[in-house]
Coordinates of C-alpha atoms in Angstrom, one line a residue:
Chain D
X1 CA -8.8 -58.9 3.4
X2 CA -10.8 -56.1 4.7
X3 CA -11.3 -55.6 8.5
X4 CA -12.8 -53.1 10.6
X5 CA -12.4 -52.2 14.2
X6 CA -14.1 -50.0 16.9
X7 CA -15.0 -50.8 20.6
X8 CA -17.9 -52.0 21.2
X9 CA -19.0 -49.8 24.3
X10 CA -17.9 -46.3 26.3
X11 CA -19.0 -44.6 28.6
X12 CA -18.3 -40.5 29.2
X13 CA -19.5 -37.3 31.6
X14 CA -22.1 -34.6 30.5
X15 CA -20.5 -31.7 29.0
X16 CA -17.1 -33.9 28.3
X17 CA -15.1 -35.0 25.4
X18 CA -14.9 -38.5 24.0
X19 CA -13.3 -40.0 21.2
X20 CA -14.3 -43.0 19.4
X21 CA -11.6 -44.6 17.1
X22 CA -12.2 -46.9 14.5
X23 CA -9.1 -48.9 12.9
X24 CA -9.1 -50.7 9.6
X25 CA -7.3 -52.8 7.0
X26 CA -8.3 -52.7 3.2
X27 CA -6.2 -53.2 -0.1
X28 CA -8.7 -50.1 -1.4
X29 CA -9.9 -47.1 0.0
X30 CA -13.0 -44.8 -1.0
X31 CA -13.2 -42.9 1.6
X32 CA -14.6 -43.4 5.6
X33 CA -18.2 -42.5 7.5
X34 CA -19.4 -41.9 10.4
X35 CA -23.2 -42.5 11.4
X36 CA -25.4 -42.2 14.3
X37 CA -27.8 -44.3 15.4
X38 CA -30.4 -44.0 19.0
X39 CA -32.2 -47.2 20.2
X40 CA -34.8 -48.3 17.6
X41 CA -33.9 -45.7 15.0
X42 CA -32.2 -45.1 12.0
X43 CA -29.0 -44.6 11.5
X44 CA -27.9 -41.1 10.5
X45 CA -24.7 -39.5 8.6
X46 CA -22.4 -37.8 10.6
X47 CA -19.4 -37.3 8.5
X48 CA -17.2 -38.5 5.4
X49 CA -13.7 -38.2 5.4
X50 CA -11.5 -39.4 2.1
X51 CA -8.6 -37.1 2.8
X52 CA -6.0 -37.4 5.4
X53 CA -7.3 -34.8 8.2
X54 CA -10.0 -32.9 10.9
X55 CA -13.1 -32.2 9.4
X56 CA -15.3 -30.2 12.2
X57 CA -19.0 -29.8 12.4
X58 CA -20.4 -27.9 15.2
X59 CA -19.6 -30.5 18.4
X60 CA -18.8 -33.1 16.4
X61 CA -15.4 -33.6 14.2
X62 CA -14.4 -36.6 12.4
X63 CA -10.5 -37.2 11.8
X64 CA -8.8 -40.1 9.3
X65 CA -5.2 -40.8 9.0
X66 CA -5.2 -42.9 5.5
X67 CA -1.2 -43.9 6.0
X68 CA -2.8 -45.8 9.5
X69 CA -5.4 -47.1 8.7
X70 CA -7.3 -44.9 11.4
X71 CA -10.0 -42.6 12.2
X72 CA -11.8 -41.2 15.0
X73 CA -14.8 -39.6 16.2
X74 CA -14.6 -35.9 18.2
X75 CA -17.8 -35.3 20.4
X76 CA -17.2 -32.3 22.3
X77 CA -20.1 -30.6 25.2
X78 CA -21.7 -34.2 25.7
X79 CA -25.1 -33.8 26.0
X80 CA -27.6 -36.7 27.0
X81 CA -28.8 -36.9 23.5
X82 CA -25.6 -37.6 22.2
X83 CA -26.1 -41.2 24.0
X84 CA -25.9 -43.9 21.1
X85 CA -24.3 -46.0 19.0
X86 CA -21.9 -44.5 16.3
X87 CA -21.4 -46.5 13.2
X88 CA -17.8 -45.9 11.1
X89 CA -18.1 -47.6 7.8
X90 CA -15.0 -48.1 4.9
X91 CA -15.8 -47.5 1.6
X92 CA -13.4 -50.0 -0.8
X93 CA -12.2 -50.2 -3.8
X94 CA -15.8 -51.3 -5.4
X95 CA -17.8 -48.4 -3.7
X96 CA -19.2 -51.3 -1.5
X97 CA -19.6 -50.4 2.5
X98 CA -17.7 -52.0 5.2
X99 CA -19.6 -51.7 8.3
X100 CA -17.6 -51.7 12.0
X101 CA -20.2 -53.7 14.8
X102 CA -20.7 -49.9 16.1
X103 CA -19.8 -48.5 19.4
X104 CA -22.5 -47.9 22.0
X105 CA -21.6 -44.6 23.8
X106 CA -23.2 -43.8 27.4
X107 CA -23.4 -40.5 28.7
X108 CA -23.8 -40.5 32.3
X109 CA -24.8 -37.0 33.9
Chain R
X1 CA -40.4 -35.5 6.9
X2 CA -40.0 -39.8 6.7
X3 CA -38.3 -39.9 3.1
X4 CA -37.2 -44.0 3.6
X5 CA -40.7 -45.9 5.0
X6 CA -40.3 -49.6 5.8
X7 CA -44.0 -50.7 6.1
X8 CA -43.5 -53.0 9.2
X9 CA -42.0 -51.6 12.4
X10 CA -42.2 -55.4 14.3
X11 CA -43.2 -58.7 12.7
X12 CA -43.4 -62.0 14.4
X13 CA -43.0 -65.5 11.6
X14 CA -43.7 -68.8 12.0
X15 CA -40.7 -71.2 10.4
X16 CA -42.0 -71.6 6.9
X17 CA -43.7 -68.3 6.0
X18 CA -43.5 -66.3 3.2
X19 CA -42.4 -62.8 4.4
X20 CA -42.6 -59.6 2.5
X21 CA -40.9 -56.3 4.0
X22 CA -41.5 -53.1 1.6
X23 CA -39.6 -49.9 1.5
X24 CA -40.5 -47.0 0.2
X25 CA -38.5 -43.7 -0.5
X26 CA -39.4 -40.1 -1.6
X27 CA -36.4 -38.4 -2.3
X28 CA -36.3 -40.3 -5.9
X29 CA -32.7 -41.9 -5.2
X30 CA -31.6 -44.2 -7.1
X31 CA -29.8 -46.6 -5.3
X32 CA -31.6 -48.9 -2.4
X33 CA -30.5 -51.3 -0.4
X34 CA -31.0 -54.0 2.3
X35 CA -29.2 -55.0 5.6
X36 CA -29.9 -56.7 8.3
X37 CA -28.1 -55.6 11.9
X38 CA -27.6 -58.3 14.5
X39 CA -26.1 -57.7 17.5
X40 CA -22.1 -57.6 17.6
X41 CA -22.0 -57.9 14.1
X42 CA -22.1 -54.5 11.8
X43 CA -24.7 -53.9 9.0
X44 CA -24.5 -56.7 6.5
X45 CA -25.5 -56.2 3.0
X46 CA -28.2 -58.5 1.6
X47 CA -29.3 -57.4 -1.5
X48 CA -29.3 -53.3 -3.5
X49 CA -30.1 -51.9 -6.4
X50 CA -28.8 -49.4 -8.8
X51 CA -32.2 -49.3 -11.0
X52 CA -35.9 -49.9 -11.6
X53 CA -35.9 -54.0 -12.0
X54 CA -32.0 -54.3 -11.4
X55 CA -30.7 -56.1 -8.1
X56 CA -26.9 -57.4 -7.4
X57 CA -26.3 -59.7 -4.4
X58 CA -24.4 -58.3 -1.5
X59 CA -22.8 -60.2 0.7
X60 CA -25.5 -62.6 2.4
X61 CA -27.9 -63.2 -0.4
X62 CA -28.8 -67.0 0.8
X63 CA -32.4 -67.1 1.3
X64 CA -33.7 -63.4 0.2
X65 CA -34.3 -62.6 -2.9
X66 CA -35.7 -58.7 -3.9
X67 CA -38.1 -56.6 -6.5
X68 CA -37.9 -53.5 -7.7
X69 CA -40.8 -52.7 -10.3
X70 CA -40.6 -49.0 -9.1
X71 CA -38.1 -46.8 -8.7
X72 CA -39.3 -45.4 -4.9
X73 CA -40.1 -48.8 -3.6
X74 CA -37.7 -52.1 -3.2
X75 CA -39.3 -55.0 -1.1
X76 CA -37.5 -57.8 0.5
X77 CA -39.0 -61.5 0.2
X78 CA -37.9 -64.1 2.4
X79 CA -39.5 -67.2 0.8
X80 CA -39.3 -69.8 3.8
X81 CA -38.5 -67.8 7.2
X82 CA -36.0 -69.6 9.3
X83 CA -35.1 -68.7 12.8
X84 CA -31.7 -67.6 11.8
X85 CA -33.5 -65.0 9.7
X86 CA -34.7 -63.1 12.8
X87 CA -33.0 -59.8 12.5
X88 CA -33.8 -56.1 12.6
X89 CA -33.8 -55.4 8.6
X90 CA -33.0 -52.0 7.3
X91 CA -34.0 -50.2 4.2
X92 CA -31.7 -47.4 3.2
X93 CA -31.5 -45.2 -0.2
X94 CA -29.0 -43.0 -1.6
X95 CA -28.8 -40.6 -4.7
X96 CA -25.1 -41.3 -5.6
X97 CA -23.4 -43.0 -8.2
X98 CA -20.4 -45.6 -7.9
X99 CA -18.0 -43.3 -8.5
X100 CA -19.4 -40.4 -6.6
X101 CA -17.5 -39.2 -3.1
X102 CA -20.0 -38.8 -0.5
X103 CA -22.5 -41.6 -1.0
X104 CA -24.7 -40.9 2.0
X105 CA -27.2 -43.1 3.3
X106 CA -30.6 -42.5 4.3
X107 CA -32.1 -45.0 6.7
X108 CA -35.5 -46.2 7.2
X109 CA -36.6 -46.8 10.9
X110 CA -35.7 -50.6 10.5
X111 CA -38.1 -54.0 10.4
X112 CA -38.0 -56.0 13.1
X113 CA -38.3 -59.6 12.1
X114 CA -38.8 -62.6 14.5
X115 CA -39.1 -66.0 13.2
X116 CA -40.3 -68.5 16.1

């Protein structure tokens, strides 16, 4: 079957690094997003990673490890903005989205 | 700058009702789709479509159906609103095909349904 993992809430500093991992199983493999979402808005893409590796935007990077079945999410220079929830989502073997229950990140200043 | 429009920021139902949620898009995608985002649980598929007047079950069809007699616009019906249907419901778009790698998705601002 096809599972998906990430915790459901952390909690970081202002102007501090976190990382948000998101584990899965899946018998296919199309590839893995990220996505942002504030209170009561949309979610927003943040990255798409489909080969093993960092891929870096600006503060945030986005890394997948295919043989493991894991990726995470870099957010570097917290700001207060950044508090929200982040979204990873598997893309399977039929293009179809698996969504993790997102994790809820809190910046404290 | 809204490209995905979801007509009804907040509804409140009665058990029984007929509801109707529209979504709109402008960026002529396409693909549209429907989930619904509970608490604890992530973004479940309903219903999307790949084309004008084509729909495919996702994974909780039971009691939705769709329409999509234009390309930009794909509405949601909920023929008898139950209280396990109250949900925030999102609308999303996207320009890709199956096959393509990055198939990003652009969200409307969400419905928020509540049946009583």
């Amino acid at each position: 079957g096809q599972n998906i993992d990430q915790p459901t809430e952390m909690t970081a500093t202002e102007g501090a690094i976190v990382q948000i991992n998101c584990t899965y199983q899946t018998s296919g493999f199309n590839g893995l997003f990220w996505y942002q979402q504030h209170a009561g808005e949309a979610p927003t893409f943040l990255s798409y990673n489909v080969l093993d590796g960092l891929e870096e935007k600006g503060r945030f990077s986005s890394f997948l490890s295919r043989s493991k079945g894991y990726s995470y999410l870099l957010l570097k220079e917290l700001q207060m903005k950044d508090s929200a929830s982040y979204l990873c989502a598997l893309m399977d073997s039929n293009y179809q989205l698996i969504w993790g229950a997102g994790t809820k990140l809190i910046i404290k200043p | 700058d809204v490209k995905v429009t979801q007509s009804s920021r907040y509804l409140v139902k009665r058990t029984g009702e007929k509801v109707f949620l529209e979504c709109v898009q402008d960026m002529d995608h396409e693909n549209m789709f429907w989930y619904r985002q509970d608490p604890g649980l992530g973004l479940r598929l309903i219903y999307f479509s790949y084309d004008v007047k084509m729909k495919e079950k996702g994974d909780i069809p039971e009691g939705y159906s769709v329409s999509r007699e234009k390309k930009e616009r794909f509405s949601l019906i909920l023929e008898s609103a139950s209280t396990n249907q109250t949900s925030m419901y999102l609308c999303a778009s996207s320009s890709g095909t199956s096959s393509s790698g990055a198939n990003v998705l652009t969200f409307g601002a969400g419905s928020r349904l509540t049946v009583l």
